[in-house]
Coordinates of C-alpha atoms in Angstrom, one line a residue:
X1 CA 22.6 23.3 -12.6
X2 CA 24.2 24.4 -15.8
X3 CA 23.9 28.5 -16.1
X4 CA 21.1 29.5 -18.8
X5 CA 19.3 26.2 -18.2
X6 CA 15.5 26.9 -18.3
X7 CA 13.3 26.7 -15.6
X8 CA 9.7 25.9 -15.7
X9 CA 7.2 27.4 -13.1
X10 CA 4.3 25.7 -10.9
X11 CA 2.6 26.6 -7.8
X12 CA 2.5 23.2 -6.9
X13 CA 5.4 20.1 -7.7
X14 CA 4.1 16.8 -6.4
X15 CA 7.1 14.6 -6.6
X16 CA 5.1 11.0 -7.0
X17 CA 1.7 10.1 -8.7
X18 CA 0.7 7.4 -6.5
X19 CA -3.3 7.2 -4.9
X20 CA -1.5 10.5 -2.6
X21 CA -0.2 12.3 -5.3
X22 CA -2.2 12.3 -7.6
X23 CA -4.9 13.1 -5.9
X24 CA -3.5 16.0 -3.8
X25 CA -2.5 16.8 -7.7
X26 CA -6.4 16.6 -9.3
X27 CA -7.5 19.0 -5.8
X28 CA -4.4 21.3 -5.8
X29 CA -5.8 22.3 -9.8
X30 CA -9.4 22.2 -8.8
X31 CA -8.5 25.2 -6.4
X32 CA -6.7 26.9 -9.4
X33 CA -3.3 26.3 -8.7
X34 CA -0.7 25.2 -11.7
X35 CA 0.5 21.4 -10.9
X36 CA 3.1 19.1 -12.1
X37 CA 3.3 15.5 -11.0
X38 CA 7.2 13.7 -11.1
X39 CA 6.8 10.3 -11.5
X40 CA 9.4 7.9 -11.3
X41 CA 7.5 4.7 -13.0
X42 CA 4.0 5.1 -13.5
X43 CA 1.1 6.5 -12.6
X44 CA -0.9 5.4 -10.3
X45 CA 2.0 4.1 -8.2
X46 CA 3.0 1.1 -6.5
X47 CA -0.7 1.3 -5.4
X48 CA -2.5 0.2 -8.6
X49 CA 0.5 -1.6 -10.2
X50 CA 1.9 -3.7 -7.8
X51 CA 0.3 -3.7 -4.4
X52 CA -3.9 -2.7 -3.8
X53 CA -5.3 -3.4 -6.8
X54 CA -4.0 -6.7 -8.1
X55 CA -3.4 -8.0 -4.4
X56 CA -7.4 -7.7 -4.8
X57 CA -7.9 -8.4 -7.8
X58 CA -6.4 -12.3 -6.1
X59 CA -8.3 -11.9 -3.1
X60 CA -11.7 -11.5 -5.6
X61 CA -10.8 -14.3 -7.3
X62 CA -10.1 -16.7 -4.2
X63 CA -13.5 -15.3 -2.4
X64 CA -15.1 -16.2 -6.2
X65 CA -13.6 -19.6 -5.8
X66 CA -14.5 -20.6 -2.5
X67 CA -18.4 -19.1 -3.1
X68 CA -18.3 -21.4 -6.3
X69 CA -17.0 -24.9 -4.3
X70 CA -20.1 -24.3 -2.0
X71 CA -22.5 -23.6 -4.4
X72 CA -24.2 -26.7 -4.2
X73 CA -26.1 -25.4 -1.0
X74 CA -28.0 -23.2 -3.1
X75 CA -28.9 -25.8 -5.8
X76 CA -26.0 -24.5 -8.1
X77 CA -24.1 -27.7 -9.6
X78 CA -20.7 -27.1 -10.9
X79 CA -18.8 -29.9 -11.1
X80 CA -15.3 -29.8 -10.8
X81 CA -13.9 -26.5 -10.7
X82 CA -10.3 -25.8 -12.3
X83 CA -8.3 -22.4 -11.5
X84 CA -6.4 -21.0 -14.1
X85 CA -3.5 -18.5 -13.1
X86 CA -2.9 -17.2 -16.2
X87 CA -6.0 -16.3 -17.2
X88 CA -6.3 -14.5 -13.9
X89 CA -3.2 -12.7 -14.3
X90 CA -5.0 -12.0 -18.0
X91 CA -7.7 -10.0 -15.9
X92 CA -5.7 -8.3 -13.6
X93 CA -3.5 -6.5 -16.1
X94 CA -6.8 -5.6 -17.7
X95 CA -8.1 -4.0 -14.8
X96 CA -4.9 -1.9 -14.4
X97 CA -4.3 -0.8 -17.9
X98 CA -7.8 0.8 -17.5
X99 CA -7.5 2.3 -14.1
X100 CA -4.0 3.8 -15.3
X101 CA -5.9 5.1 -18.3
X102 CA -8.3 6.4 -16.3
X103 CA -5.7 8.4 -13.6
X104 CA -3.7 10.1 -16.7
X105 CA -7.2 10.8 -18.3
X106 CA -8.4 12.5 -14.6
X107 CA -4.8 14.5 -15.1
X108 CA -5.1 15.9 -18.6
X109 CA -8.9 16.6 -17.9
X110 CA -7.2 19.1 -15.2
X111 CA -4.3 20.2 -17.1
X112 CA -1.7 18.4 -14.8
X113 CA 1.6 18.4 -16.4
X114 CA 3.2 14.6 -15.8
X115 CA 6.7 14.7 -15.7
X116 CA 9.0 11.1 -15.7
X117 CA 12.1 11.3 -13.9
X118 CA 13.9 11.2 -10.6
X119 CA 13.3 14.0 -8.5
X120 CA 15.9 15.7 -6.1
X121 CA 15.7 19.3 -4.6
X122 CA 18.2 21.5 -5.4
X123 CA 17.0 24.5 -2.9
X124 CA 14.3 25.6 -1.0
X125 CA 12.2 26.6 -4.0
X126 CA 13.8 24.2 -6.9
X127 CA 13.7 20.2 -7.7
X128 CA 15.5 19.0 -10.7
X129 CA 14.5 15.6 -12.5
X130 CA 16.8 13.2 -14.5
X131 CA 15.5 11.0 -17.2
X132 CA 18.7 9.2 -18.8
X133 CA 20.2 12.0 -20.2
X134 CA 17.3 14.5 -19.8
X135 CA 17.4 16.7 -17.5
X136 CA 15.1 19.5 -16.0
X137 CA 14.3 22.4 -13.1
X138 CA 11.3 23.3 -11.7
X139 CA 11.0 26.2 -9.4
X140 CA 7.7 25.8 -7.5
X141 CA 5.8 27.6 -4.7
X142 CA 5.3 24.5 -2.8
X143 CA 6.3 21.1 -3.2
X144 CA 4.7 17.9 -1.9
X145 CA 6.3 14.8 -1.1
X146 CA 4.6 11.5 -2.2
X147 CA 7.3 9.0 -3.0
X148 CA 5.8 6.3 -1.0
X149 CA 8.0 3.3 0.3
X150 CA 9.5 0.0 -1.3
X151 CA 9.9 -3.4 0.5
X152 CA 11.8 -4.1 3.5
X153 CA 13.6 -7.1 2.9
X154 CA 15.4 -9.6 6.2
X155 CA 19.5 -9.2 5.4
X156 CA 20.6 -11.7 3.6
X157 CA 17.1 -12.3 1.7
X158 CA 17.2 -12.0 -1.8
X159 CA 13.9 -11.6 -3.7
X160 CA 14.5 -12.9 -6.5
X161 CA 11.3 -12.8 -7.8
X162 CA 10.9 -16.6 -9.2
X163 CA 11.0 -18.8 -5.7
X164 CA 11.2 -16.0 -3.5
X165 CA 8.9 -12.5 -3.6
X166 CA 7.7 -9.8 -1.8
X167 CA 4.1 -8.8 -1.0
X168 CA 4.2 -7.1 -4.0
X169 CA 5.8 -9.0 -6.7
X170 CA 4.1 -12.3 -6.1
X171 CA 0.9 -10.7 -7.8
X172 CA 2.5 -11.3 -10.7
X173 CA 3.8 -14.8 -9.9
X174 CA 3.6 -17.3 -12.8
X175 CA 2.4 -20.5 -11.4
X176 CA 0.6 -21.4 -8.3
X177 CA 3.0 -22.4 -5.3
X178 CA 3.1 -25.7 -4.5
X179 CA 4.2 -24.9 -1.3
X180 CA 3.9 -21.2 0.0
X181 CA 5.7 -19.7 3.0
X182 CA 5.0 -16.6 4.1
X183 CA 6.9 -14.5 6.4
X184 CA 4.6 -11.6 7.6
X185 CA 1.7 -10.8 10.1
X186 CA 0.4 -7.5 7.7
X187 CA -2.7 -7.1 5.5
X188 CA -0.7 -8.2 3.0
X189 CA 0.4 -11.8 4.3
X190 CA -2.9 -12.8 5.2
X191 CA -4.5 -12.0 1.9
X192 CA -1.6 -13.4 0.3
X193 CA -2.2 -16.6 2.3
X194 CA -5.7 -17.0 2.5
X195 CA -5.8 -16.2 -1.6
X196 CA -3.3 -18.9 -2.5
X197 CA -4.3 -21.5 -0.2
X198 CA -8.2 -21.0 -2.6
X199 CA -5.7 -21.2 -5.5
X200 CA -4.7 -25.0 -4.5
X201 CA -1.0 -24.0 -2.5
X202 CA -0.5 -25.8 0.8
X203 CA 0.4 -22.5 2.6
X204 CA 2.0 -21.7 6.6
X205 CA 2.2 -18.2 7.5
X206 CA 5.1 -17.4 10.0
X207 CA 4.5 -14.0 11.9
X208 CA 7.3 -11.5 11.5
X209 CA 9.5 -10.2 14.5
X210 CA 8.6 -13.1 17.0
X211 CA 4.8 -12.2 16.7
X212 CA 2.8 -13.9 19.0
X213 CA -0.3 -12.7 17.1
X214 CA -2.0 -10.6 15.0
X215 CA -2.1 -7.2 15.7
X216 CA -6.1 -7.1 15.5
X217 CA -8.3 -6.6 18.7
X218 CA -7.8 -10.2 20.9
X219 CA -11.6 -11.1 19.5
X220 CA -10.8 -11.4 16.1
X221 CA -7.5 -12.7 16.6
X222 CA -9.3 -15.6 18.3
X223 CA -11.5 -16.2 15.6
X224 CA -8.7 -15.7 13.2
X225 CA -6.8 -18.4 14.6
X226 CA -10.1 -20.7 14.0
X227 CA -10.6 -19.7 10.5
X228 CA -7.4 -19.6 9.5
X229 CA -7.2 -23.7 11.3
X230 CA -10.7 -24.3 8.9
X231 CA -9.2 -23.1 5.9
X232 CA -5.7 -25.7 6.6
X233 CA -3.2 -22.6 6.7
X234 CA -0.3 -23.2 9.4
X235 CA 0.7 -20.5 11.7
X236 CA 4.4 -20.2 13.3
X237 CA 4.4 -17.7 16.1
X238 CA 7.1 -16.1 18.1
X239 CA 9.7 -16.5 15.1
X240 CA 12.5 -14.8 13.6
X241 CA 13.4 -15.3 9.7
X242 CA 17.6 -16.0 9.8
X243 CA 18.5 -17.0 6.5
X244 CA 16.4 -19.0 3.3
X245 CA 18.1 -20.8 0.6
X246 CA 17.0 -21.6 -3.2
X247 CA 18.3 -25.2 -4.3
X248 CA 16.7 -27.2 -6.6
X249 CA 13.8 -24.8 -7.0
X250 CA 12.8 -25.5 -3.4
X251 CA 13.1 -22.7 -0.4
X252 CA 14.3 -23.7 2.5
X253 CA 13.8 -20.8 5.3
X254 CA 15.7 -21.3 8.9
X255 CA 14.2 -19.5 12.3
X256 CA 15.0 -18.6 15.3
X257 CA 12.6 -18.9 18.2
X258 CA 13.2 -18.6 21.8
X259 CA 13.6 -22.2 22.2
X260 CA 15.0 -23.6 19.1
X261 CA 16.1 -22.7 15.9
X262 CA 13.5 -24.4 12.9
X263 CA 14.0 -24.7 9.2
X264 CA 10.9 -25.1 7.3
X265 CA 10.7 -25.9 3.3
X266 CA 8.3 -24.9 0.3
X267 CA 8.1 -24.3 -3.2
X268 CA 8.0 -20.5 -2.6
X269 CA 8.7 -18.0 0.4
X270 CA 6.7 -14.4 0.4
X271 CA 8.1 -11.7 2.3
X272 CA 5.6 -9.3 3.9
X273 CA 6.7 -6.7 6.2
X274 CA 6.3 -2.8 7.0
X275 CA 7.6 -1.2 4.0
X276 CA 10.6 1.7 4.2
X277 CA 10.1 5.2 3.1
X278 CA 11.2 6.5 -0.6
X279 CA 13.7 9.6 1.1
X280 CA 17.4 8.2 0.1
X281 CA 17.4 9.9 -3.5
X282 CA 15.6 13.0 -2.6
X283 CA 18.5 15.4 -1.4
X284 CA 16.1 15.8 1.9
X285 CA 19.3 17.1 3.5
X286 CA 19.8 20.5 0.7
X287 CA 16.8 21.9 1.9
X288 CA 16.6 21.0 5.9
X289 CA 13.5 18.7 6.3
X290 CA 13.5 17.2 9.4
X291 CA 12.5 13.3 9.9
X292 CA 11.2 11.3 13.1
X293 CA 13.9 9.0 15.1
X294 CA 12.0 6.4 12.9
X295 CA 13.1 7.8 9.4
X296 CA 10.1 9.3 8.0
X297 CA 9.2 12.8 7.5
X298 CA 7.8 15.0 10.6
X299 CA 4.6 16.9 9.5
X300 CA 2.4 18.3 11.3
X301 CA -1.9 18.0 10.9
X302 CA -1.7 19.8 8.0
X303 CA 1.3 17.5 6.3
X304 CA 3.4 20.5 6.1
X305 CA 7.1 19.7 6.9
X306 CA 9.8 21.9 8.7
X307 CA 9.8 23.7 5.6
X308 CA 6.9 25.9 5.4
X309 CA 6.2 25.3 2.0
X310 CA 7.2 21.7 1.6
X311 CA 4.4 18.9 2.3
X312 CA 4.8 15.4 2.9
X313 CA 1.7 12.5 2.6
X314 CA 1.5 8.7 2.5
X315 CA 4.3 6.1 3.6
X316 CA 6.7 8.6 3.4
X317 CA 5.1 10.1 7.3
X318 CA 4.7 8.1 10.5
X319 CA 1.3 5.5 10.6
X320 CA 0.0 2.9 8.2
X321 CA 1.3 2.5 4.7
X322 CA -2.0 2.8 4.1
X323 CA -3.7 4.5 0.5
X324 CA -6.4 5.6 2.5
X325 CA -4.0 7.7 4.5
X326 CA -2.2 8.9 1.7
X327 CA -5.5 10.1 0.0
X328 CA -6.6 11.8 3.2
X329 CA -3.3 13.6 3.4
X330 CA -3.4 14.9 0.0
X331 CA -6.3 16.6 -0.2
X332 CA -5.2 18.3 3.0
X333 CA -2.1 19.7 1.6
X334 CA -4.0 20.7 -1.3
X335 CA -6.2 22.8 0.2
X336 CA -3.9 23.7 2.9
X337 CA -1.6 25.2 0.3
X338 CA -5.0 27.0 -1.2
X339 CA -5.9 28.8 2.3
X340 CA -8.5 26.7 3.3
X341 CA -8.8 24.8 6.7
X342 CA -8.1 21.4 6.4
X343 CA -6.7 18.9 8.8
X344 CA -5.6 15.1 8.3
X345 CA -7.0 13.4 11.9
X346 CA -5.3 9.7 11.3
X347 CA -7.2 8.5 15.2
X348 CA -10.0 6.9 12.7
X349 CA -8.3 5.1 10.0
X350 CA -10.7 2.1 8.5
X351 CA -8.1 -0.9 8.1
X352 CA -9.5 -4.0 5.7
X353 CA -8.3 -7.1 4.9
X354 CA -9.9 -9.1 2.3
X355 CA -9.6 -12.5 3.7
X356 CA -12.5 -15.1 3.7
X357 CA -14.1 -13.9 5.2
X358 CA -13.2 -9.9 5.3
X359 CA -11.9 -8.5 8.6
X360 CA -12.3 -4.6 8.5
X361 CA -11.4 -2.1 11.9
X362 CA -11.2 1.3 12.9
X363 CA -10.7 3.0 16.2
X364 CA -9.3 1.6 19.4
X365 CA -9.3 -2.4 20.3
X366 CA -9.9 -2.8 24.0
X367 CA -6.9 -3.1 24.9
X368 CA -6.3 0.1 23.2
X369 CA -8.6 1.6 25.3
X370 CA -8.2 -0.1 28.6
X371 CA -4.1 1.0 28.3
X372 CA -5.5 5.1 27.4
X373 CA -7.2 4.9 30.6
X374 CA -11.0 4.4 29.4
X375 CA -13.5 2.9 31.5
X376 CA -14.9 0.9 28.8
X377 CA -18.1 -1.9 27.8
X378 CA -17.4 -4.4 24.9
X379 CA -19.9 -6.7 23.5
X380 CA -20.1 -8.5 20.1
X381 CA -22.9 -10.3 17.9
X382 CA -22.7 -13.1 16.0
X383 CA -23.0 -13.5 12.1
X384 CA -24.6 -17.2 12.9
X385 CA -27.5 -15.6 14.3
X386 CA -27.2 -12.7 11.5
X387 CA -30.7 -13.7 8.9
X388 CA -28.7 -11.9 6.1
X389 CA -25.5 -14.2 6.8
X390 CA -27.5 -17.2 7.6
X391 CA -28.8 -16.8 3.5
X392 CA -25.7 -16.7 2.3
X393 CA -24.1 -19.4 4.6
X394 CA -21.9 -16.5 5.5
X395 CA -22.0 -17.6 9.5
X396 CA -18.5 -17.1 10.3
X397 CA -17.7 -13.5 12.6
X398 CA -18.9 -11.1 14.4
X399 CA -19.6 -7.5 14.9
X400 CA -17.6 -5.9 18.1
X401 CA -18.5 -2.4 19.5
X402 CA -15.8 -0.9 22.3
X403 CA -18.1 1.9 24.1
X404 CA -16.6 4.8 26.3
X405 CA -18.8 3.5 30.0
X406 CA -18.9 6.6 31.4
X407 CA -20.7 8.3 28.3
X408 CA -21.7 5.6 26.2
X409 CA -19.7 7.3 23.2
X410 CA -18.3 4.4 20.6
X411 CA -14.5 4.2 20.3
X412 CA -13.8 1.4 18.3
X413 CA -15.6 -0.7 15.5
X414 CA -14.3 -4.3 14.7
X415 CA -15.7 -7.0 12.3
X416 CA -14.9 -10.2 11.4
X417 CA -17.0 -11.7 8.6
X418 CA -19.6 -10.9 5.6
X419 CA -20.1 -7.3 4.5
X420 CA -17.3 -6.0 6.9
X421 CA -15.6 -3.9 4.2
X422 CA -18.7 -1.9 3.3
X423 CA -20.3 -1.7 7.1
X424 CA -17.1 -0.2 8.4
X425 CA -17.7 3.0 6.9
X426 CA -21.1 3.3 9.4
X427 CA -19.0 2.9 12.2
X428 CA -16.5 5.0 11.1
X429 CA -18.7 7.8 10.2
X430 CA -20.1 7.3 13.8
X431 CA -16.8 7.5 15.7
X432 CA -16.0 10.6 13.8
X433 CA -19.5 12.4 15.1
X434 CA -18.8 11.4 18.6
X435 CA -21.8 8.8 18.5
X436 CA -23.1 7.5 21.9
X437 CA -25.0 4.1 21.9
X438 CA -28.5 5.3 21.2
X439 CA -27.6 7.4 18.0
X440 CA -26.7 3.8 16.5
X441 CA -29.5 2.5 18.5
X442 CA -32.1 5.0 17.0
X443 CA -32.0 4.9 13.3
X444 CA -33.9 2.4 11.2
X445 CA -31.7 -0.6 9.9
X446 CA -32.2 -2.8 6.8
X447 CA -33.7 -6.2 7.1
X448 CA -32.7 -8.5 6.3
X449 CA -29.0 -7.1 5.8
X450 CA -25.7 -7.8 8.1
X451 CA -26.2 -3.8 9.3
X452 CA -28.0 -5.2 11.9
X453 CA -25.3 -6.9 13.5
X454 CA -23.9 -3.8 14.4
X455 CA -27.3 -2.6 15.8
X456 CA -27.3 -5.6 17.8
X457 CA -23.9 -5.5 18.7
X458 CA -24.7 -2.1 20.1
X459 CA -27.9 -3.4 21.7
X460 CA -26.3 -5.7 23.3
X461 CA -24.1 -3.8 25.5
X462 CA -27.3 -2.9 27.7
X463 CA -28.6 -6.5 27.0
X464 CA -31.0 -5.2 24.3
X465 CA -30.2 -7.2 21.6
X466 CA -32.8 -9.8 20.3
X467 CA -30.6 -12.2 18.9
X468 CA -28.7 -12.8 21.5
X469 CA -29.7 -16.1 23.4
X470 CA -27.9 -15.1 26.7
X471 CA -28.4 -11.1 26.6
X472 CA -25.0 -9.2 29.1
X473 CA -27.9 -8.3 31.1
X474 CA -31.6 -7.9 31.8
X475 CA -33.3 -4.6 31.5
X476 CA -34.7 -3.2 34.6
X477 CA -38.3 -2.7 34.1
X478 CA -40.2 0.8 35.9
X479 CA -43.2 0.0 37.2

């Protein structure tokens, strides 16, 4: 630092303005504390630019599509229907540029300062931030780290971003694929695949790492294999990614299995695999925060680092490089750094998937729980016998509960099908108040509305449920 250079002051640096940052940000100056945000691009983060929001924005318009070519059943004639990419992509921006507004609106509304640079500590209580020539030090009371990650890429594999992308960058793809690969067994690749298959791409999905399946509970990777086989997408299991070559604007990928070694062809490859923490540019090292044998930062329930006043949220920590997470974990060092009690409990992430139809998740799979030594019960019901789904000729799925036996308390909620994105949050919410079976039992439920599948699915684990042709069990009558 040059002597005489002027420092400005904050209680509160948050290097990155992702969904994480900028919301530990808006909470850190609702509980009076000065806050500037560092932000390397833009706001919002790779979040609303590049990965959530137009991944979704696709995954609407596929669901849209495949609602429209079966439309007929309810007396809705369309004729042909024709998919236009670019006025998609037309959309998509559109829906950005206003969430983006709409984040730096949410900043200045709370006097956040928003700074644009690279940020690097310089000591325990300083960063400083380049901007092409510009440069500046902030001294701060605490700092949070919310840098996020960026794409882990196979050696070798060059995204070039015209035949061959990440999970990101092919949300801003030109054309459709004629032919789409994709490498990847995430969130990512099967939204990616299940979107441009709707789009008109012949697509195979080739799980990462020698995958031999999903990493869902084994129900809905069963059912996933059938819909998956009903919507014409081809699955390679048990495969490594070697090499893939661009000649004559065709992709050619080669894998390695533990047989034989396969080379597979297409128009376009995507590349979808955990992402790698933002820490290389940092200067992590000047200030003595410690990481995980995995690379991330170690923080403890209240995202504090080694450093007591130094905070870490998001993909830069251990778990999923999820935005829920990093949301959760900013507010928490907010208030953390305010005095308050706050605590970021990851056990009960919700996991979605916007895939036709939606697959959302939270809490343990059976195997989860059979392997941390619970006793457990399992039962699922069936959207085909769902009233709600039957209206909708939304038949596909099911609703699976994963009960503790020796106390009935829920440990894991998984769905597979219509309305799985919104009912999660009910069994989340129930998970998180130690519900046994008869609190979900007791309560009232919608009809007709897919929440009764999970009261069924409950039901059914003492052979109560109504729908259910062949009940578990019969119910032992008193005289």
């Amino acid at each position: 630092m040059v002597v005489g250079e002027l420092v400005q002051e904050y209680d509160v640096v948050v290097i990155g303005g992702g969904p994480g940052g900028y919301h530990a940000a808006i909470r850190a100056a609702q509980l009076g504390r000065s806050v500037v945000i560092i932000e390397k691009e833009k706001l919002g983060g790779v979040c609303l630019h590049s990965g959530c929001i137009p991944s979704k924005v696709l995954a609407a318009a596929a669901a849209k599509l495949h609602a429209i070519r079966n439309s007929s059943l309810f007396g809705i004639l369309t004729g042909e229907v024709e998919f236009d990419l670019a006025g998609l992509t037309g959309h998509k921006n559109k829906v950005i540029e206003q969430l983006h507004a709409g984040v730096a609106a949410l900043c200045r509304e709370n006097r956040i300062e928003v700074v644009y640079g690279s940020a690097y500590f310089l000591q325990e209580d300083r960063i400083a931030v380049e901007s092409g020539d510009h440069y500046q030090v902030f001294q701060y009371k605490n700092a949070i780290i919310a840098t996020g990650s960026s794409p882990a890429i196979p050696e070798g594999i060059i995204c070039d971003g015209e035949q061959i992308f990440t999970g990101r960058s092919i949300t801003s793809i030109q054309v459709v694929p004629e032919k789409l690969l994709v490498y990847g067994s995430n969130y990512i690749a099967l939204e990616t695949a299940l979107s441009f298959k709707q789009f008109g791409a012949d697509v195979t999905i080739i799980l990462d790492g020698r995958k031999s399946d999903f990493s869902f509970d084994a129900s809905i990777n069963r059912e996933l294999e059938r819909i998956l086989k009903k919507h014409g997408i081809k699955v390679v299991k048990d495969a490594t990614l070697q090499k893939a070559m661009v000649e004559n604007e065709k992709v050619e990928i080669f894998l390695q299995t533990e047989k034989e070694a396969l080379n597979l062809q297409g128009s376009h490859l995507c590349v979808s695999l955990a992402p790698k923490p933002n820490l290389e540019e940092l200067g992590l090292d000047r200030i003595g925060v410690e990481l995980t044998e995995e690379g991330y930062i170690n923080i403890d329930e209240q995202c504090r680092t080694s450093k007591q006043n130094v905070f870490a949220i998001g993909d830069v920590t251990s778990g999923p490089p999820l935005a829920v997470k990093a949301i959760k974990q900013g507010k928490t060092a907010a208030e953390t750094i305010a005095g308050q009690t706050a605590e970021a409990d990851l056990n009960l992430l919700p996991m979605i998937v916007h895939t036709i139809p939606p697959i959302a998740t939270a809490g343990l799979t059976e195997a989860e729980a059979i392997s941390e030594g619970y006793e457990i019960e399992a039962s699922q019901f069936p959207l085909a016998t769902n009233g709600y789904a039957a209206i909708h000729n939304q038949r596909d799925g099911f609703v699976k509960v994963v009960l503790d036996k020796k106390n009935d308390i829920l440990l894991g909620v998984h769905i597979f099908g219509f309305g799985a994105v919104e009912l999660i949050s009910a069994g989340t919410i129930a998970m998180e108040m130690a519900a046994r079976d008869e609190d979900l039992t007791f309560p009232h439920y919608p009809h007709p509305s897919v929440n009764e599948a999970l009261l069924e699915a409950v039901e059914a684990i003492k052979g109560r449920a109504i729908h259910l042709a062949f009940p578990k069990r019969k119910e032992k009558v008193k005289s």
